[in-house]
Every structure is written in C-alpha cells, then in structure tokens.
Amino acid sequence: MFLNQLDLTTALRPSLLPEETLLFVQDAVGLYEGKYKIPQYQNGHAYLTSHRACYVDNEEPRKHSVAINLKDVEHPEFYAGFLKSSPKITFYPKPSKRLSLSTRGPPTLSGNNATSSPVSITPERYGSPLRTLASSPAPAPPTSATWVCPICSFSNPVPSNFDPATANAHTPLPPCLACGIKPPLVHVVKAAITAMTNRQSSPIAPTPQRAFNDHGNFLSTAGLSNDLAASAPTTSVQCPRCTFGNHPSLLSCEMCGASLISIADKRLELARNIGRSDSPGPSLTNLPLQGESIECIKFSFRGGGEKIFYERLKNALVQRKWLLQSAPPIPKPNRLSGVFDDGYVTGSDQNERDPERNKVVGIAGLERRGLEQRRNNELMLGTAFEDLEALMTSAKEIVALAESFASQANLGTNGNSEASALLSQSASALGLVTTKDMLRSGSDSLYVSELSRNLAELLTDDTRGILKREGGIITLVDLWALFNRARGGVELVSPTDFEKAARLWDKLKLPVRLRRFKSGLLVVQGRDRTDEKTIASLLSWFRELHSEPPVGEVSWDWRLFGRGVTAQETAERFDWSVGVASEELEMAEEKGMLCREQGLDGLRFWENWLVNMPADCIEG
Amino acid sequence: MASTSAAGPSNNKPFQFPPHYAFPPFFTLQPTLSTRTSQLHSWSQLIQAYCRHHHLFSLTLIDALATPLFHNAPLRRQLSARDARAIVDWMSSAEGDSRAEWIGAAPKKAAATAAAAADGDEDTRGRFWVFWRKPEEWAGVLEAWVDATGQRGSVLTLYELAESDATANQEFHGIDAELLQRSLMVLVKRGKAQMFGGEGEMGVKFF
C-alpha cells in the first residue's frame, strides 16, 4: 500500500515515530490520485517529516488523513502550476509495485475513472505545453511523441501504432495536421527515438508494460517532464519584484529584500474565499485509497509553499533518515591510534579485542578510562560542530551526549529536580517543537495554528501530566512560562502569538480550551472539563461537609447547611491555584449554585440555601 | 426602636424566625442577581412578619440593627447597615411591592439619600414604614370593621379608632396616627368617608 493510515496526536498532528523529525508544514493542500482529485481530501495540512509526507484533513482529521512513506517513493516530481491549476508535487511509488500491478492487467482505477467522470482522455488544452506536462503522470497519458513539421513547424503527434524499429518506407505516415504535407520517414523515426531515449534516461524508466497502455500510446512525456521538472522550476524562486532567482529556502529576496511569500499569501487570502469548486481538475467519486492500484499521488499546493516543500522533500529523500535506525553509528576514531573504527563493534566486544586496556587495572585503569571517555567526547563534539552537515548526521549522538551531561550536572550539584527535569526536557523538546523557520514565517496564521497544536500536545502529553499536576486547570501565564522553559531558551514564543495560539484551540477542535473568567483571567483546561462538571464536583464536596463535623464549635446547624469554604480551602482540596479556585467558586455562585458570606475572616462560599431551603428545614 | 406600643395581641408567643435566619450567608447581601432577588424576598417577608408579630408599624434603622430582626446573636451574624438600607430600598421599590417607605423622604430625595448612604452611614437613623399592610389594605380593613359593627354613618375620632377598647382585638389597634390618617385618606378619596376636625382631635365619618 502506497498510502498508509496516519496516527494523529491529540492535537491532530501526525504522531512522529522515534527519530522522525518534522521538516515542513503547509496548509491549503489537496490530494490528487493520478490526475483526479480525491474527494474529502481537498483541504488540509501537508506535513513533511524526515520519514513521511502526510496529509491531515482540516474537516475530518481523524478520518481523512494519510501518509506516504518516503521509502516507498520512487521519485517526486514538481509541477509549477499554470493559470488556475495549482502547483503540485507528485509522488511516484516504487516501481516493483507498479510492475506487479500492471501485469495484473489494466489498472482498476482507470476503469473507475472512466465510469465516474467521463472526461475525454485527450487533454482539452492541447496548446498549452505545461498543461500537457501536468497531466502526464495520469493513468492514461494521452500524448505521445511529437514530430515537428519541417514545413510549417506544427507539432504533430507520432501515430500510436508507429514503431521506429519496424518502420520502413512503406509504413503509412499521416500528413501534417496543419499543412497536410507528409513528413519524411527519418524525421518521424528520430522524434520517436528521442522520446523513447528521454523516457529511458529518467532515473528509473517506467516499465514497458506501461509504455503501451490501454490506448497503445507511447508514454513519452512522462520522461520528458521528469527532465524538465528537475531542471527548470525548482532550483530557484523568482523574486516577484526584481526577478532575481533566489534559493528556495530563502524567505525574502536576496537582492531587493522583497518577501517571497507575501505574493502567494495575498493569493491565498483570495483563494480562501473562493474555494476550489472551480478548480480545473476533475475529481473522483469514490476513494481509491484502499486499492493498491495507485499510480501516483499529487499534493496540490493551493496556498503556495510548494517550492520549500519540494526542496526539503528532495533533501529528505537524499538523507534517507529511515535507514538510520538499522545503520551503524558513525565511524569513531579508534583510541590513540586515530584510526577510524568501522563502528560495528559494540563496547563489550571492543574490550575483549583490546588486550591493552585489560592490562591496566585499578585506579590507573579507571583514570585511563575516564580520560579516554573525555577524549572521545571531545572528538565527537569537535567533529559534530565542524559543519552543519556533520551535526545533522551525528545529531543522535550529540543529543545522547547532552542528556548524559545533563544527568551528570545534576549529580554533581545535587540540584533541584525541576531544573534537571527541564534540562532533559529541553533536549527532547529540540526535535519536537514547531519553530518559526520550520514554516514560512510570512504566513502567521499557519505558525500560530501549528503553535496551537504544539501547545495542545504539550498539555495532553500524559508523561508530563502538566494539566493533571495543576488540578486540570492552569493559568495561561503559567503555561506560557512553562512552555518557553520547555523550549530551552530557543525560539521563545511571544505572549501575543501565544495567546493567539491558545484562542485557536476551539477552531481547531483540539482537546484543550481557553477560558476567560469574569475577572479577565485566562486559564487553560481540558475540553472535557466543563463548568457543569466543576460545579458538580464542588457540590459533591459540599454535600460531604454535611456529614463531617466542622472544626471547632459552630453556631449553625452544620448537618443542615454544611459549612462555608474559603477559596484557600477549595484550592487545597482540588489542587487548584487560589486564583483559579476563587474564580471557579464565583462561577458557581453566578450560576446560582453557591452563595457567599462576607465574614470577618474573609469570604466564604456556601451551598445556595437562600433560593432552595432544604425541605426538612421548612417543616422543622 | 419602634415608635408605638409594644402591647400586641399575639405578643405572648415568641416570634418564629424563618429557616433562612439560621443560615449564615443570609446576612451577606448576594451579588448574583437571581440569588439576591430570592434573598431580598426572604428578608422582606421576615421584616413584615416580624413587625406584624410585634405590632410595629415603623422601624428606625439604626435601632432596628441591634434587634433580633437584623442581629442573630446565637449565630453571631448581623446584617450591616448598608445591606439593611439596601433591603429597605428594595422593599420600597415597585419590585419589592412597596412594602416599606422611608419617612420624611420624598420619592425624589430618596435617590439622593441612597447616594449619600453609599458613601456614609449618615442616613442610617432614618425611619421607615413597614407596610405589612399597605394604606389601601388598611382602608379595606377599617371599612370592613365599620361595616361589621354597624357604625356606618356615625362619627368616630381617630383616637377612638386606634386606642379605644372597642378596637382592642383588631389589627389596627394601636396604629400609628399618621398611618391611620393616610389609610382614611384613601377612603376619603374613594368617597367612602369624610374627615374633619383640627389639630389633635380629628374625626371621621363613614358613609
């Protein structure tokens, strides 16, 4: 299966595998299967990780989310967009699967398509070369090789049944469609051969079975487009102001400083209202995801961002992080000699192989071992920071080292546990947290929504149990401090962004919510914790107070009325902060469930017997 | 405290306080609207019942604060002067069914005094009527009594009405002269009675 089920975190983001890192996020993305839109997969977020390319739907994220494992991807293809057709990135599955498919006969999918949307197979916009390219990866690429008429220079299709190998002077040739002059045989043969060689020169040629498909057409433009895609549009991003070709990962023009993103953004604003109902692509009526007959999957980038996505995708495909898990650690220089170990030998093996080390025992041996260890660390740090590439490849080791440093520092100072917990957290947070440069920073809304998901993840993470520790409710300010500390001092989040992110929880249907108390205090709590539940828990506590005698002599009938509680007592009872407790009490009071008593010793809250007197009380 | 005689007909039995009276938050005026309305109703009923029981027609706020009405000594809870004033203000409003009225304060001045009360306790010495029966209701009671005793057409002095032995078992026995006059004025307006006479010795004739 090319498309895989995607597990989502509580914040509706793809849950990352160990070692997996998030590379890029883009919103306003739709999915195509072949050249057909996949229904219900038309408005979502695309997440690019080191292992996968994921699509998460905006409307029904749990239902309509898929991932493509990059290891299954043969090669990606870029299409820059044309007029109303959005830029797209096409993922082709590994050929082995396609081979087995095509031997099974014509793909079931194309049959589906033919019935569901009877689009004529020949492209409607013949005159547009880009359009032709765009449709080339479709199940039945309609175009074949072309020959250019030497008389009128019109591009004619090479006949479908034309085979350059068997062609001779007697092979009937159709005249030029424009001027009606028959072409010379050599000319047509040349064109056909060029087309074939183009196709074969692409990294891995489509299988011959596929070349002659249902219609017997030559599949030539697929190869052609590969070449074009690799060379033309992806290597640089043209500045809209000065037309300077910038590197795709740049966010503003190197020459004139103009934002490379704003243009796309403005279009996005417009497009958001329009929707994609008028998108030129046809759409599938049924879902082909379960089927194995997937020719290719396209990500359509309606909100821009496709260039950076493609750039990072190519890098991810080159790096092949998914191989890392089984791969040997990076070569380590052998002790003293400086010769690089092959790295396959584990520590214990090394000990056995090293007679020298075993000879030195006792304190000297310990000291020596410590020295070696330090030298080793030094070397690793030295090589790791040599350049960025090296850091990337040895990131795993460095993180492990950092963690061990952290634990050592903790041992040495015997410091407070919170600080050490934060230290170790910060290491793991490095790979976890959305930073501004992971996204196109021009698009603030995307950054904020990702931040919002990030926050929700942090809050619902059971291993940290932030909300539980705070009694299920935490003030926004406390959370902000906690969050920034968890980020370990890098990429701090501004309070404005933070509040904006928190306000998005409702819209993104995340499992936490932001609540404003009457006094304006903003707190964060789980979505399942409603006012009704809070009141119910408060009232059940009050009912308990009817049966337990209060401390000291009281002048009222505590069996009947229970007793009044202060915000302090409530905070202790429910593990809330005092501010939250008093706000919750006032909320319950406002709902008419509690009433207050302003005494000399402060404000106390009671069950509201003012409105409903207990029945037995009225009789007595 | 009260202005008139304390010798009522039902004064032998102690006053039965409502259950709210034993509930500590009853002595704190609630900020929540629905709870507050309910509480004010309870207070209004308590004050009326208390005055009816003790046969009181008006109260002086500062003095009343010390009485068991506003001060629950066993509970060690007491209504503050400001809250008591708020309750009386509410009782005199249309919402409180005009069951009280500040004495000597015109309706317009009432607003001013309320404002003054907010920043100081200057006005706590104010007296107020407690209408456990409103003047209109008193008028009805008087008329019914006159009817029942067959005194229609005869002339009675106000003193006779309030203090004579003939009215000793009536609710309006011992009624405040000013309130009695107001009640009779209602009858006069309706054309059911006529008042005459001068200072100190006023008479009334029922038709």
Short mmCIF file of C-alpha atoms in Angstrom, two decimals, chain B residues 20-184:
data_model
loop_
_atom_site.label_atom_id
_atom_site.label_comp_id
_atom_site.label_asym_id
_atom_site.label_seq_id
_atom_site.Cartn_x
_atom_site.Cartn_y
_atom_site.Cartn_z
CA HIS B 20 -33.08 31.36 56.46
CA TYR B 21 -32.45 33.20 59.66
CA ALA B 22 -30.18 30.37 60.82
CA PHE B 23 -28.18 30.32 57.57
CA PRO B 24 -25.06 32.46 57.86
CA PRO B 25 -24.92 33.74 54.25
CA PHE B 26 -28.38 35.19 54.76
CA PHE B 27 -26.64 38.10 56.44
CA THR B 28 -24.50 38.91 53.42
CA LEU B 29 -26.26 40.53 50.54
CA GLN B 30 -25.60 38.34 47.48
CA PRO B 31 -24.10 39.80 44.30
CA THR B 32 -25.68 37.28 41.95
CA LEU B 33 -28.95 38.65 40.68
CA SER B 34 -31.22 35.64 40.98
CA THR B 35 -29.91 34.71 44.40
CA ARG B 36 -30.12 38.31 45.51
CA THR B 37 -33.75 38.62 44.45
CA SER B 38 -34.64 35.50 46.34
CA GLN B 39 -32.77 36.74 49.36
CA LEU B 40 -34.48 40.13 49.27
CA HIS B 41 -37.86 38.44 49.10
CA SER B 42 -36.97 36.39 52.13
CA TRP B 43 -35.84 39.45 54.03
CA SER B 44 -38.93 41.38 53.06
CA GLN B 45 -41.13 38.60 54.34
CA LEU B 46 -39.13 38.29 57.52
CA ILE B 47 -39.37 42.02 58.27
CA GLN B 48 -43.09 42.10 57.58
CA ALA B 49 -43.78 39.00 59.66
CA TYR B 50 -41.61 40.33 62.47
CA CYS B 51 -43.38 43.68 62.51
CA ARG B 52 -46.79 42.06 62.32
CA HIS B 53 -45.91 39.83 65.21
CA HIS B 54 -44.66 42.65 67.34
CA HIS B 55 -47.29 45.03 66.06
CA LEU B 56 -44.80 47.51 64.74
CA PHE B 57 -45.74 49.96 62.04
CA SER B 58 -42.42 51.66 61.51
CA LEU B 59 -38.79 50.99 62.33
CA THR B 60 -35.78 53.15 62.90
CA LEU B 61 -32.92 51.64 61.00
CA ILE B 62 -30.09 52.30 63.43
CA ASP B 63 -32.08 50.94 66.32
CA ALA B 64 -33.50 48.01 64.46
CA LEU B 65 -29.99 46.82 63.56
CA ALA B 66 -29.44 45.83 67.15
CA THR B 67 -32.73 43.97 67.48
CA PRO B 68 -33.03 40.23 66.84
CA LEU B 69 -34.56 41.11 63.49
CA PHE B 70 -31.21 42.06 61.98
CA HIS B 71 -28.92 40.52 64.53
CA ASN B 72 -28.84 36.80 65.07
CA ALA B 73 -26.94 36.68 68.34
CA PRO B 74 -26.66 32.87 68.69
CA LEU B 75 -25.37 32.66 65.13
CA ARG B 76 -23.10 35.66 65.72
CA ARG B 77 -24.22 37.17 62.45
CA GLN B 78 -25.52 40.66 61.85
CA LEU B 79 -26.76 42.49 58.84
CA SER B 80 -24.68 45.53 58.05
CA ALA B 81 -26.31 48.95 57.97
CA ARG B 82 -25.60 49.31 54.29
CA ASP B 83 -27.18 45.96 53.44
CA ALA B 84 -30.18 46.72 55.64
CA ARG B 85 -30.63 50.01 53.84
CA ALA B 86 -30.41 48.22 50.52
CA ILE B 87 -33.10 45.81 51.64
CA VAL B 88 -35.41 48.63 52.75
CA ASP B 89 -34.73 50.46 49.49
CA TRP B 90 -35.66 47.33 47.61
CA MET B 91 -38.80 46.88 49.71
CA SER B 92 -39.93 50.41 48.96
CA SER B 93 -39.43 49.92 45.23
CA ALA B 94 -42.12 48.62 42.96
CA GLU B 95 -40.17 45.39 42.66
CA GLY B 96 -40.42 44.91 46.41
CA ASP B 97 -44.18 45.56 46.22
CA SER B 98 -43.83 48.89 48.11
CA ARG B 99 -43.78 47.14 51.43
CA ALA B 100 -41.71 49.87 53.03
CA GLU B 101 -41.32 53.60 52.78
CA TRP B 102 -38.77 55.99 54.17
CA ILE B 103 -40.43 58.50 56.42
CA GLY B 104 -39.87 62.12 55.55
CA ALA B 105 -38.18 61.39 52.27
CA ALA B 106 -39.92 62.38 49.11
CA PRO B 107 -39.50 59.95 46.24
CA LYS B 108 -37.08 62.28 44.52
CA LYS B 109 -35.00 62.77 47.59
CA ALA B 110 -34.85 59.06 48.12
CA ALA B 111 -32.44 58.73 45.29
CA ALA B 112 -30.25 61.40 46.77
CA THR B 113 -30.29 59.76 50.17
CA ALA B 114 -29.48 56.44 48.65
CA ALA B 115 -26.45 58.01 47.04
CA ALA B 116 -25.49 59.57 50.33
CA ALA B 117 -25.93 56.24 52.05
CA ALA B 118 -23.45 54.68 49.69
CA ASP B 119 -20.56 56.73 50.97
CA GLY B 120 -21.53 57.19 54.56
CA ASP B 121 -23.84 55.88 57.22
CA GLU B 122 -25.26 59.33 57.80
CA ASP B 123 -28.78 58.26 56.96
CA THR B 124 -28.97 55.12 59.00
CA ARG B 125 -31.01 57.00 61.57
CA GLY B 126 -33.84 57.24 59.07
CA ARG B 127 -37.19 55.79 59.98
CA PHE B 128 -39.22 53.78 57.57
CA TRP B 129 -42.74 52.43 57.41
CA VAL B 130 -43.11 48.71 57.20
CA PHE B 131 -46.31 48.08 55.32
CA TRP B 132 -47.22 44.61 56.40
CA ARG B 133 -50.49 46.11 55.34
CA LYS B 134 -50.39 48.96 52.87
CA PRO B 135 -52.60 52.05 53.45
CA GLU B 136 -55.03 50.76 50.83
CA GLU B 137 -55.26 47.46 52.65
CA TRP B 138 -55.73 49.22 55.98
CA ALA B 139 -58.54 51.18 54.40
CA GLY B 140 -60.21 47.93 53.43
CA VAL B 141 -59.77 46.52 56.93
CA LEU B 142 -61.22 49.67 58.53
CA GLU B 143 -64.18 49.72 56.21
CA ALA B 144 -64.88 46.07 56.86
CA TRP B 145 -64.75 46.68 60.60
CA VAL B 146 -67.10 49.66 60.34
CA ASP B 147 -69.46 47.57 58.28
CA ALA B 148 -69.32 44.66 60.68
CA THR B 149 -70.00 46.79 63.73
CA GLY B 150 -72.77 48.77 62.07
CA GLN B 151 -71.16 52.14 62.58
CA ARG B 152 -71.72 53.36 59.06
CA GLY B 153 -72.93 56.95 59.20
CA SER B 154 -71.65 57.59 62.68
CA VAL B 155 -68.73 59.81 63.57
CA LEU B 156 -65.59 58.39 65.18
CA THR B 157 -62.47 60.12 66.36
CA LEU B 158 -59.14 58.86 65.16
CA TYR B 159 -58.11 58.25 68.76
CA GLU B 160 -61.19 56.11 69.21
CA LEU B 161 -60.25 54.03 66.19
CA ALA B 162 -56.70 53.45 67.31
CA GLU B 163 -56.88 53.23 71.07
CA SER B 164 -60.41 52.52 72.30
CA ASP B 165 -61.31 49.24 73.93
CA ALA B 166 -63.72 48.55 71.12
CA THR B 167 -60.81 48.01 68.72
CA ALA B 168 -58.57 46.23 71.20
CA ASN B 169 -58.70 42.94 69.37
CA GLN B 170 -58.38 44.48 65.95
CA GLU B 171 -55.17 44.50 63.98
CA PHE B 172 -55.25 48.23 63.64
CA HIS B 173 -55.39 48.72 67.34
CA GLY B 174 -52.57 50.98 68.30
CA ILE B 175 -51.94 52.01 64.71
CA ASP B 176 -49.72 54.97 64.18
CA ALA B 177 -51.77 58.13 63.86
CA GLU B 178 -50.03 59.19 60.70
CA LEU B 179 -50.57 55.86 59.04
CA LEU B 180 -54.20 55.85 60.16
CA GLN B 181 -54.71 59.23 58.56
CA ARG B 182 -53.18 58.04 55.33
CA SER B 183 -55.40 54.99 55.29
CA LEU B 184 -58.51 57.08 55.94
#
